[in-house]
mmCIF file of C-alpha atoms in Angstrom:
data_model
loop_
_atom_site.group_PDB
_atom_site.id
_atom_site.type_symbol
_atom_site.label_atom_id
_atom_site.label_comp_id
_atom_site.label_asym_id
_atom_site.label_seq_id
_atom_site.Cartn_x
_atom_site.Cartn_y
_atom_site.Cartn_z
ATOM 1 C CA UNK A 124 106.897 82.140 104.245
ATOM 2 C CA UNK A 125 106.659 81.424 100.517
ATOM 3 C CA UNK A 126 108.066 83.672 97.829
ATOM 4 C CA UNK A 127 106.248 83.610 94.520
ATOM 5 C CA UNK A 128 107.073 84.596 90.935
ATOM 6 C CA UNK A 129 104.456 84.898 88.219
ATOM 7 C CA UNK A 130 105.448 85.487 84.595
ATOM 8 C CA UNK A 131 108.996 86.219 85.765
ATOM 9 C CA UNK A 132 107.720 88.936 88.133
ATOM 10 C CA UNK A 133 108.127 88.491 91.852
ATOM 11 C CA UNK A 134 104.781 88.887 93.615
ATOM 12 C CA UNK A 135 102.963 88.416 96.923
ATOM 13 C CA UNK A 136 99.590 86.854 97.628
ATOM 14 C CA UNK A 137 97.003 88.846 99.568
ATOM 15 C CA UNK A 138 97.652 86.632 102.601
ATOM 16 C CA UNK A 139 101.383 87.271 102.372
ATOM 17 C CA UNK A 140 100.883 91.048 102.183
ATOM 18 C CA UNK A 141 98.690 90.903 105.266
ATOM 19 C CA UNK A 142 101.109 88.675 107.147
ATOM 20 C CA UNK A 143 104.103 90.846 106.275
ATOM 21 C CA UNK A 144 102.390 94.140 107.162
ATOM 22 C CA UNK A 145 100.784 92.823 110.344
ATOM 23 C CA UNK A 146 97.123 93.139 109.357
ATOM 24 C CA UNK A 147 94.243 90.868 108.306
ATOM 25 C CA UNK A 148 93.742 89.744 104.676
ATOM 26 C CA UNK A 149 90.263 91.306 104.713
ATOM 27 C CA UNK A 150 91.883 94.708 105.353
ATOM 28 C CA UNK A 151 94.052 94.308 102.250
ATOM 29 C CA UNK A 152 90.983 93.274 100.233
ATOM 30 C CA UNK A 153 88.975 96.185 101.602
ATOM 31 C CA UNK A 154 91.719 98.682 100.741
ATOM 32 C CA UNK A 155 91.760 97.328 97.205
ATOM 33 C CA UNK A 156 87.965 97.372 96.809
ATOM 34 C CA UNK A 157 87.791 100.940 98.100
ATOM 35 C CA UNK A 158 90.588 102.155 95.821
ATOM 36 C CA UNK A 159 90.334 100.081 92.659
ATOM 37 C CA UNK A 160 90.929 103.149 90.522
ATOM 38 C CA UNK A 161 94.435 103.375 92.014
ATOM 39 C CA UNK A 162 95.385 99.853 90.906
ATOM 40 C CA UNK A 163 96.098 98.689 87.366
ATOM 41 C CA UNK A 164 96.027 95.021 86.428
ATOM 42 C CA UNK A 165 99.386 93.861 85.090
ATOM 43 C CA UNK A 166 101.130 96.756 86.859
ATOM 44 C CA UNK A 167 100.041 96.545 90.481
ATOM 45 C CA UNK A 168 98.567 93.045 90.501
ATOM 46 C CA UNK A 169 97.757 89.900 88.547
ATOM 47 C CA UNK A 170 94.284 88.433 88.770
ATOM 48 C CA UNK A 171 94.176 84.637 88.583
ATOM 49 C CA UNK A 172 91.023 82.641 87.930
ATOM 50 C CA UNK A 173 89.939 79.651 85.910
ATOM 51 C CA UNK A 174 92.785 77.653 84.314
ATOM 52 C CA UNK A 175 95.489 80.101 85.399
ATOM 53 C CA UNK A 176 94.371 79.724 89.019
ATOM 54 C CA UNK A 177 94.319 75.926 88.771
ATOM 55 C CA UNK A 178 97.848 75.995 87.352
ATOM 56 C CA UNK A 179 98.999 78.249 90.167
ATOM 57 C CA UNK A 180 97.496 75.995 92.847
ATOM 58 C CA UNK A 181 99.210 72.940 91.345
ATOM 59 C CA UNK A 182 102.546 74.736 91.385
ATOM 60 C CA UNK A 183 102.343 75.707 95.059
ATOM 61 C CA UNK A 184 100.378 72.814 96.561
ATOM 62 C CA UNK A 185 103.487 71.295 98.173
ATOM 63 C CA UNK A 186 104.557 74.552 99.802
ATOM 64 C CA UNK A 187 103.420 76.266 102.964
ATOM 65 C CA UNK A 188 101.654 79.073 101.168
ATOM 66 C CA UNK A 189 98.778 80.873 102.963
ATOM 67 C CA UNK A 190 96.011 80.485 100.418
ATOM 68 C CA UNK A 191 92.340 79.497 100.487
ATOM 69 C CA UNK A 192 91.842 76.161 98.705
ATOM 70 C CA UNK A 193 88.339 77.165 97.682
ATOM 71 C CA UNK A 194 89.132 80.624 96.309
ATOM 72 C CA UNK A 195 87.759 81.105 92.779
ATOM 73 C CA UNK A 196 89.870 84.220 92.256
ATOM 74 C CA UNK A 197 93.160 85.338 93.787
ATOM 75 C CA UNK A 198 95.291 88.427 93.403
ATOM 76 C CA UNK A 199 99.071 88.444 93.185
ATOM 77 C CA UNK A 200 100.577 91.809 94.119
ATOM 78 C CA UNK A 201 103.640 93.238 92.411
ATOM 79 C CA UNK A 202 106.198 95.551 94.032
ATOM 80 C CA UNK A 203 104.112 98.572 93.007
ATOM 81 C CA UNK A 204 100.961 96.953 94.366
ATOM 82 C CA UNK A 205 102.634 96.129 97.680
ATOM 83 C CA UNK A 206 103.792 99.748 97.835
ATOM 84 C CA UNK A 207 100.199 101.001 97.351
ATOM 85 C CA UNK A 208 98.990 98.790 100.206
ATOM 86 C CA UNK A 209 101.843 99.999 102.403
ATOM 87 C CA UNK A 210 100.794 103.627 101.830
ATOM 88 C CA UNK A 211 97.153 102.802 102.585
ATOM 89 C CA UNK A 212 98.026 101.072 105.841
ATOM 90 C CA UNK A 213 100.484 103.827 106.789
ATOM 91 C CA UNK A 214 101.954 102.055 109.840
ATOM 92 C CA UNK A 215 105.640 102.206 110.789
ATOM 93 C CA UNK A 216 105.821 98.418 110.624
ATOM 94 C CA UNK A 217 104.390 98.369 107.101
ATOM 95 C CA UNK A 218 106.978 100.907 105.921
ATOM 96 C CA UNK A 219 109.829 99.002 107.595
ATOM 97 C CA UNK A 220 108.702 95.737 106.013
ATOM 98 C CA UNK A 221 108.250 97.289 102.581
ATOM 99 C CA UNK A 222 111.747 98.794 102.689
ATOM 100 C CA UNK A 223 113.138 95.311 103.295
ATOM 101 C CA UNK A 224 110.898 93.736 100.673
ATOM 102 C CA UNK A 225 111.985 96.349 98.147
ATOM 103 C CA UNK A 226 115.644 95.696 98.849
ATOM 104 C CA UNK A 227 115.667 91.923 99.319
ATOM 105 C CA UNK A 228 112.450 90.475 97.922
ATOM 106 C CA UNK A 229 111.544 92.454 94.826
ATOM 107 C CA UNK A 230 115.145 93.154 93.832
ATOM 108 C CA UNK A 231 116.064 90.812 90.932
ATOM 109 C CA UNK A 232 119.711 90.943 92.019
ATOM 110 C CA UNK A 233 118.718 89.254 95.257
ATOM 111 C CA UNK A 234 117.707 86.064 93.424
ATOM 112 C CA UNK A 235 119.946 83.099 94.072
ATOM 113 C CA UNK A 236 118.708 81.238 91.003
ATOM 114 C CA UNK A 237 116.271 81.578 88.141
ATOM 115 C CA UNK A 238 112.876 79.910 88.660
ATOM 116 C CA UNK A 239 112.272 76.673 86.767
ATOM 117 C CA UNK A 240 108.489 77.191 86.852
ATOM 118 C CA UNK A 241 106.211 80.206 86.822
ATOM 119 C CA UNK A 242 106.325 80.287 90.627
ATOM 120 C CA UNK A 243 109.453 80.186 92.796
ATOM 121 C CA UNK A 244 109.306 79.444 96.531
ATOM 122 C CA UNK A 245 111.812 80.833 99.085
ATOM 123 C CA UNK A 246 111.819 82.553 102.524
ATOM 124 C CA UNK A 247 112.873 86.259 102.546
ATOM 125 C CA UNK A 248 109.702 87.713 104.096
ATOM 126 C CA UNK A 249 110.187 85.730 107.279
ATOM 127 C CA UNK A 250 113.807 86.900 107.367
ATOM 128 C CA UNK A 251 112.605 90.476 106.966
ATOM 129 C CA UNK A 252 110.171 90.113 109.850
ATOM 130 C CA UNK A 253 112.800 88.559 112.091
ATOM 131 C CA UNK A 254 115.248 91.315 111.214
ATOM 132 C CA UNK A 255 112.682 93.943 112.234
ATOM 133 C CA UNK A 256 111.936 92.130 115.497
ATOM 134 C CA UNK A 257 115.650 91.856 116.255
ATOM 135 C CA UNK A 258 116.145 95.551 115.436
ATOM 136 C CA UNK A 259 113.288 96.529 117.753
ATOM 137 C CA UNK A 260 114.735 94.307 120.474
ATOM 138 C CA UNK A 261 118.166 95.839 119.967
ATOM 139 C CA UNK A 262 116.783 99.372 120.257
ATOM 140 C CA UNK A 263 114.915 98.419 123.444
ATOM 141 C CA UNK A 264 118.118 97.017 124.947
ATOM 142 C CA UNK A 265 120.060 100.150 124.022
ATOM 143 C CA UNK A 266 117.395 102.317 125.653
ATOM 144 C CA UNK A 267 117.481 100.160 128.773
ATOM 145 C CA UNK A 268 121.265 100.323 128.956
ATOM 146 C CA UNK A 269 121.202 104.095 128.572
ATOM 147 C CA UNK A 270 118.557 104.358 131.273
ATOM 148 C CA UNK A 271 120.548 102.181 133.645
ATOM 149 C CA UNK A 272 123.901 103.782 132.872
ATOM 150 C CA UNK A 273 124.009 106.083 135.955
ATOM 151 C CA UNK A 274 123.219 103.137 138.229
ATOM 152 C CA UNK A 275 125.908 101.032 136.566
ATOM 153 C CA UNK A 276 128.491 103.803 136.880
ATOM 154 C CA UNK A 277 127.613 104.303 140.527
ATOM 155 C CA UNK A 278 127.662 100.599 141.344
ATOM 156 C CA UNK A 279 131.125 100.287 139.813
ATOM 157 C CA UNK A 280 132.373 103.311 141.764
ATOM 158 C CA UNK A 281 131.042 102.124 145.112
ATOM 159 C CA UNK A 282 132.253 98.576 144.595
ATOM 160 C CA UNK A 283 135.825 99.826 144.840
ATOM 161 C CA UNK A 284 135.205 102.413 147.579
ATOM 162 C CA UNK A 285 136.963 101.347 150.768
ATOM 163 C CA UNK A 286 136.745 104.539 152.806
ATOM 164 C CA UNK A 287 133.974 106.661 154.226
ATOM 165 C CA UNK A 288 133.480 110.019 152.552
ATOM 166 C CA UNK A 289 132.276 113.486 153.487
ATOM 167 C CA UNK A 290 128.796 114.681 152.545
ATOM 168 C CA UNK A 291 130.371 117.096 150.077
ATOM 169 C CA UNK A 292 132.060 114.184 148.305
ATOM 170 C CA UNK A 293 128.728 112.352 148.168
ATOM 171 C CA UNK A 294 127.260 115.415 146.445
ATOM 172 C CA UNK A 295 129.985 115.150 143.788
ATOM 173 C CA UNK A 296 129.173 111.462 143.201
ATOM 174 C CA UNK A 297 125.484 112.319 142.866
ATOM 175 C CA UNK A 298 126.305 115.025 140.339
ATOM 176 C CA UNK A 299 128.403 112.573 138.312
ATOM 177 C CA UNK A 300 125.310 110.353 138.169
ATOM 178 C CA UNK A 301 123.082 113.099 136.837
ATOM 179 C CA UNK A 302 121.709 114.551 140.089
ATOM 180 C CA UNK A 303 122.165 118.326 140.145
ATOM 181 C CA UNK A 304 122.899 119.045 143.816
ATOM 182 C CA UNK A 305 125.655 120.706 145.820
ATOM 183 C CA UNK A 306 126.999 120.165 149.337
ATOM 184 C CA UNK A 307 124.763 122.738 151.077
ATOM 185 C CA UNK A 308 121.597 121.541 149.363
ATOM 186 C CA UNK A 309 122.454 117.932 150.132
ATOM 187 C CA UNK A 310 122.941 118.754 153.827
ATOM 188 C CA UNK A 311 119.552 120.482 153.775
ATOM 189 C CA UNK A 312 117.913 117.498 152.061
ATOM 190 C CA UNK A 313 119.430 115.044 154.562
ATOM 191 C CA UNK A 314 118.102 117.109 157.457
ATOM 192 C CA UNK A 315 114.635 117.477 155.926
ATOM 193 C CA UNK A 316 114.381 113.738 155.257
ATOM 194 C CA UNK A 317 115.478 112.779 158.771
ATOM 195 C CA UNK A 318 118.928 111.404 158.037
ATOM 196 C CA UNK A 319 120.747 114.195 159.875
ATOM 197 C CA UNK A 320 119.694 116.064 163.007
ATOM 198 C CA UNK A 321 118.183 119.463 162.164
ATOM 199 C CA UNK A 322 117.777 120.661 165.736
ATOM 200 C CA UNK A 323 120.227 123.467 166.448
ATOM 201 C CA UNK A 324 122.766 122.487 169.074
ATOM 202 C CA UNK A 325 125.869 120.386 169.586
ATOM 203 C CA UNK A 326 124.368 117.521 167.552
ATOM 204 C CA UNK A 327 123.366 119.679 164.565
ATOM 205 C CA UNK A 328 124.104 117.907 161.252
ATOM 206 C CA UNK A 329 124.963 114.687 163.100
ATOM 207 C CA UNK A 330 123.396 111.397 161.929
ATOM 208 C CA UNK A 331 120.054 110.526 163.464
ATOM 209 C CA UNK A 332 119.654 107.253 165.320
ATOM 210 C CA UNK A 333 117.809 105.909 162.290
ATOM 211 C CA UNK A 334 120.793 106.637 160.026
ATOM 212 C CA UNK A 335 123.202 105.037 162.479
ATOM 213 C CA UNK A 336 121.025 101.917 162.777
ATOM 214 C CA UNK A 337 120.977 101.669 158.986
ATOM 215 C CA UNK A 338 124.780 102.050 158.959
ATOM 216 C CA UNK A 339 124.588 104.922 156.495
ATOM 217 C CA UNK A 340 126.920 107.180 158.478
ATOM 218 C CA UNK A 341 129.804 107.053 160.892
ATOM 219 C CA UNK A 342 130.968 109.928 163.081
ATOM 220 C CA UNK A 343 134.608 110.927 162.906
ATOM 221 C CA UNK A 344 135.871 112.547 166.073
ATOM 222 C CA UNK A 345 138.946 114.773 165.919
ATOM 223 C CA UNK A 346 140.655 116.161 169.020
ATOM 224 C CA UNK A 347 141.603 119.827 168.742
ATOM 225 C CA UNK A 348 144.216 121.318 171.087
ATOM 226 C CA UNK A 349 143.618 125.011 171.685
ATOM 227 C CA UNK A 350 146.242 127.655 172.568
ATOM 228 C CA UNK A 351 144.828 128.128 176.055
ATOM 229 C CA UNK A 352 145.538 124.501 176.824
ATOM 230 C CA UNK A 353 142.063 123.002 176.654
ATOM 231 C CA UNK A 354 141.055 120.291 174.211
ATOM 232 C CA UNK A 355 137.808 120.021 172.286
ATOM 233 C CA UNK A 356 136.385 117.298 170.063
ATOM 234 C CA UNK A 357 135.195 118.072 166.549
ATOM 235 C CA UNK A 358 132.565 115.693 165.150
ATOM 236 C CA UNK A 359 132.134 115.159 161.400
ATOM 237 C CA UNK A 360 129.508 112.902 159.755
ATOM 238 C CA UNK A 361 130.962 110.644 157.072
ATOM 239 C CA UNK A 362 128.993 108.536 154.618
ATOM 240 C CA UNK A 363 129.809 104.832 154.647
ATOM 241 C CA UNK A 364 130.093 102.723 151.485
ATOM 242 C CA UNK A 365 126.658 101.318 152.316
ATOM 243 C CA UNK A 366 125.376 104.883 152.663
ATOM 244 C CA UNK A 367 126.844 105.905 149.325
ATOM 245 C CA UNK A 368 125.032 103.029 147.623
ATOM 246 C CA UNK A 369 121.817 103.796 149.470
ATOM 247 C CA UNK A 370 121.635 107.517 148.739
ATOM 248 C CA UNK A 371 122.627 107.404 145.078
ATOM 249 C CA UNK A 372 120.152 104.612 144.365
ATOM 250 C CA UNK A 373 117.507 106.537 146.285
ATOM 251 C CA UNK A 374 118.035 109.653 144.179
ATOM 252 C CA UNK A 375 118.144 107.722 140.892
ATOM 253 C CA UNK A 376 115.165 105.491 141.604
ATOM 254 C CA UNK A 377 112.899 108.082 143.190
ATOM 255 C CA UNK A 378 114.142 111.282 141.581
ATOM 256 C CA UNK A 379 110.684 112.815 141.405
ATOM 257 C CA UNK A 380 109.559 111.861 144.917
ATOM 258 C CA UNK A 381 112.885 112.308 146.671
ATOM 259 C CA UNK A 382 114.327 115.260 144.740
ATOM 260 C CA UNK A 383 115.566 118.313 146.558
ATOM 261 C CA UNK A 384 112.741 120.717 147.294
ATOM 262 C CA UNK A 385 110.048 118.021 146.943
#
């Protein structure tokens, strides 16, 4: 996009203001026509017509400057004029662009060289727009990373897990990933959702056939020798690495639908 100087003052055409602020040129013109008493010629804008307009068109004819070839009058907006239009538009984008224009475009210290003619062509507005787009993209990526952080932490933890764990330990992993739940509530949730048997009896809190088929649990059997000489077997459900991945992702992905007490 072209950068223009008129009478040693850096200015913008109406089309450039519209392009920079993300609106149509007619909106800029309408704002001006509706608020002419807020603009002063020579302070907020320069009005070119007749010979001065012909001279301007000759100066910029070899540059990619958005400008109507048949316009009998054009307005060149100063820093103060661009500021007035920014306030009238009132959008976040307009304010972001104006901040950059004020710092890099209208700032005389930002000039790399003095203009040889009344009009100097360069490209800072496009750089400003690209900077804003990159900043918005960066913020979106940061938000996405923050949103995915629990999943990333969990995936890293499970990738190195080589042993099955108790349900209580799964509750601790869930809590580390932002799920507020304890061992008792997790047992209750697993029973209510059909992962553990809720029928009172010898199989209470044991994995259902569905859970076993999905390889979410394994049953650890421990022989217990009693003082009277008989032996009993204690069964404990343990969550496999696959189960750890499954349940944490389930809680993170469907927290509203699958939360405890839903």
